Amino acid sequence: MPDMRFLDPNQPQHGAAELLHVLETVYGVRGEIRHLRSERDQAVRVDVEAPGTPARIVLKISNREQAEDIVDLQTAALRHIESADPGLPVPRVIADLEGRDHRSVTFANGDRHAVHALSWQPGAPLAQSGRVPTSAARREIGAAIGRLDRALQGFFHPAAAHEHAWDFAACLRFRELTAVIADGADRLAVESVFERAADKVLPALPALRRQLLHHDANADNVLVAAGAAAAGVTGIIDFGDLTFGALAAEVAIACDGIAGAGETFDGNESFGDTLVAAMYEVAAGYDSAMPLEEADMEILYDLVCLRNAMAAVIAAARRQGFPERDLHPESPAHAIARLHALRAVGRDAFERGLRRACRFPVYCPRLPEDAAALDEEDRLIATRARRMGKHATHFYERPMHFERARGPWLYATDGHAYLDCYNNVPQVGHCHPHVTRAIARQAAALNTNTRYLYSVALEYADRLTAKLAPQLTACLFVNSGSEANDVAWQMARLVTGRQGAIVMEDAYHGVTDVMRRFSPGHPDVALPPFLKGLVVPDPYRGPWRAGEPDLAEKYAADADRAIAELDASGHGTAAFMIDSALCSSGVPSVPDGYLRAVETRVRAAGGLMICDEVQSGFGRMGQWWGHEHHGARADIVTMGKPVGNGHPLGVVVTTQEILNRFIDEVHLFSTFGGNTVACAAGNAVLDVIENEDLIENGRRVGAYLRDELRALASRHALIGDVRGHGMITGVEFVTDRGERTPARTETRRLLELMRRNRVLVGSEGRDANILKLRPCLAFEREHVDRFIAALDRSLAAL
Ligand code: PMP
């Protein structure tokens, strides 16, 4: 039999007369005493006789084995909590006649024990209150425990790292003792928990947030007011198990210790579901006071199981090893029943329930074996069609299911990571922690609109305009690229007094009623008379090809035709709206000087330059703005997509004069446009682009990507053309390089093959034969290598 001495409760059992003597000599108190239940110490309630002192106190005689520095730890912790959060209902330390919080006393039998006294907390232990706590009560209790841990956060004591029988970190010593569990199936269940602890849980513990914890928040140690509808927590008591450990351990212990209160397992099948639902409520309450983290979500199921496995072994071992002691009433059977119930619920369902309760993203398998079941996904697909219409998802035969992402990776519920080369919104990488924190912090401080004065919008407007040409000094905030373009168009008409505009013949500028018309790239959109489309300056496929002289001028001359037509119809030219990346045209290699040549013509006709930077802005093309890449001068710049790295924010930047004329005439106010949280996101995106030197990175890695693509073209004849700047690249696929025949079906199949190779790309162009690559600016060479290898394999498999 292994050494079980550390499990011997061996409580002190001194007689009443001696305790009364200690009370009088050490504390100067007389009264009546009543014994209280305790696992390892001796505790008595004292009804004090003399007036003036507290009417009731608790006298604690620590276990003989208990070193006095541990008692010092406990009383010091209580003093700390009192000063950190005076409102918390925890006992107050009562100093002895010499002003000390504890002292060592020699009893008649020669044993020395540390002794200390605490104030009495009103209420009854939840376990004895006769109540099954309501949901609200469980949340309140969880919150009280979270608040306690908050108060303990800053506490340090040299004895904090002492060994403790219930410490999860030392749980494996119980693995040696599982023979004390008689029933074979029970023993197997317990053993499998220890096995998982050794493999997964213990290695994960050191990375979790750790501090001193109460470590025993169960239904005996949480006191509640009698008869109250809510929990009415009146006390958290028994600091005898204070342990330095992971916050998640505290939550697991509380979930286990509180959730089972008042529920007895009578063999009913719903026991597990009821039990875990109660646990979620305790955890959600805790989370409300002491926010939990992802890592906590991942480990809580294991810790709750482990707590029960430990409880089962400890209870069974004590029964077997120390039958003569007054043992804690909890029997091994309770813990075993809970363990079986937890295992029946299962890790996935538990974690999902917990995540929902604490409002974490619900679902995220890390490994293929944890993948979402296909029938579950079918259910989601059906729900989506019912609730959100037949709206197309991405290009794939079966929609991708993502619930999580980081940097260039999207994590699918099939348990695999997918490299995101489609992107175009999370410019600085998915869920960049600096951006997500800025959003969360601002949302927690103030989330309101531009009817009020607040600094975050002004800081943002200052910073953003400083990145643009000197004449562009004024911002109008909206919520999307479409809105920004819509407003820009209204401004142009107002300022010029003209009614016509020029766009690319397959442009895309948005979804509002007007912007749909500005988007002839859509098959269902025909240009109305007030809009003229320009021939796309595409030297690969357009009427004038690379190598011909005066390419820019030849293409730009089409603007003369458009302007003349707008003049002839009486509309005139109010603006040329241009996406500098020509994304919807498949990122063609626009001839140098083209945009400037069109601009000259538009200005001569009295029109403005509206530069739509929704795709090309924020460093996408290797410098801050796409129109600057082309050497064009903007009157109005519109922004969307990457502005907030995914948080909705659209911006119109223009001159002071244009903005003020517009405001004088049009009383436009966008409720959410430029709200505090959006501006916090915007500022954080600028921070990351600057701090991580992302534009330079995008230039470098983008050039490497195109070099690698061109190298690949030597082996795959399907690659007809590779072009782009910075982090936007187009790859045109043709079935015949001479004829430049668009490889339409091959491209569609390629997208599917790339998906199977776990890389996400999109297609573009009238024939959808152009790969459109817009990885985040934080892309690295290793990601390019992954992409190239996947494309190589996919092309070979076509
Ligand atoms: N302009 C361009 C160039 C775009 O690519 C898009 C979106 N694809 C928009 C405007 C519209 O932006 P949003 O979807 O935010 O309304």
Coordinates of N, CA, C and O in Angstrom, one line a residue, residues 19 22-23 26-27 59-62 68 71 75 94 96 100-107 112-117:
L19 N -10.6 24.6 25.3 CA -10.9 25.6 24.3 C -11.3 26.9 25.0 O -10.9 28.0 24.6
V22 N -8.3 28.6 26.3 CA -7.6 29.3 25.3 C -8.3 30.7 24.9 O -7.7 31.7 24.8
L23 N -9.6 30.6 24.8 CA -10.4 31.8 24.4 C -10.1 32.9 25.4 O -9.9 34.0 25.1
V26 N -6.1 33.8 25.6 CA -5.5 34.4 24.4 C -6.3 35.6 23.9 O -5.7 36.6 23.4
Y27 N -7.6 35.5 24.0 CA -8.4 36.5 23.3 C -9.2 37.4 24.4 O -9.9 38.3 24.0
L59 N -13.3 30.1 16.5 CA -12.0 29.8 17.0 C -11.5 28.6 16.2 O -12.2 27.6 16.1
K60 N -10.3 28.7 15.6 CA -9.8 27.6 14.8 C -8.5 27.1 15.4 O -7.5 27.9 15.6
I61 N -8.5 25.8 15.6 CA -7.2 25.1 16.0 C -6.7 24.3 14.8 O -7.4 23.4 14.4
S62 N -5.6 24.7 14.3 CA -5.1 24.1 13.1 C -4.6 22.7 13.4 O -4.2 22.4 14.5
E68 N 3.0 26.9 11.0 CA 2.3 28.2 11.4 C 2.4 29.2 10.3 O 1.5 30.1 10.1
V71 N -0.9 29.2 8.5 CA -1.9 30.0 9.1 C -1.7 31.5 8.9 O -2.6 32.3 8.7
T75 N -4.4 34.1 7.4 CA -4.9 35.4 8.1 C -4.4 36.6 7.2 O -5.2 37.5 7.1
I94 N -9.6 38.3 13.8 CA -9.7 38.9 15.2 C -8.3 38.7 15.8 O -7.8 37.6 16.0
D96 N -5.4 38.7 18.7 CA -5.5 38.3 20.1 C -5.2 39.4 21.1 O -5.0 40.6 20.6
R100 N -1.8 40.0 17.9 CA -1.4 39.1 16.9 C -2.5 38.3 16.2 O -3.5 38.0 16.8
D101 N -2.4 38.0 14.9 CA -3.5 37.4 14.2 C -3.5 35.9 14.4 O -4.5 35.2 14.0
H102 N -2.4 35.3 14.9 CA -2.4 33.9 15.2 C -1.3 33.6 16.2 O -0.4 34.4 16.3
R103 N -1.3 32.5 16.8 CA -0.2 32.2 17.7 C -0.2 30.7 17.9 O -1.2 30.0 17.6
S104 N 0.9 30.2 18.4 CA 1.0 28.8 18.7 C 0.7 28.5 20.1 O 1.2 29.2 21.0
V105 N -0.1 27.5 20.4 CA -0.6 27.2 21.7 C -0.2 25.7 22.0 O -0.5 24.8 21.2
T106 N 0.3 25.4 23.2 CA 0.5 24.1 23.6 C -0.7 23.6 24.4 O -1.1 24.2 25.4
F107 N -1.2 22.5 24.0 CA -2.4 21.9 24.6 C -2.0 20.9 25.7 O -0.8 20.5 25.8
R112 N 1.3 21.0 19.9 CA 1.2 22.4 19.7 C 0.4 22.7 18.4 O 0.5 21.9 17.4
H113 N -0.5 23.6 18.5 CA -1.3 24.0 17.3 C -1.3 25.5 17.1 O -1.3 26.2 18.1
A114 N -1.3 25.9 15.9 CA -1.6 27.3 15.6 C -3.1 27.6 15.8 O -3.9 26.7 15.5
V115 N -3.3 28.7 16.4 CA -4.7 29.1 16.8 C -5.0 30.5 16.2 O -4.1 31.4 16.2
H116 N -6.2 30.6 15.6 CA -6.6 32.0 15.2 C -8.1 32.1 15.4 O -8.8 31.1 15.5
A117 N -8.6 33.4 15.4 CA -10.0 33.6 15.5 C -10.5 34.5 14.4 O -9.8 35.4 13.9

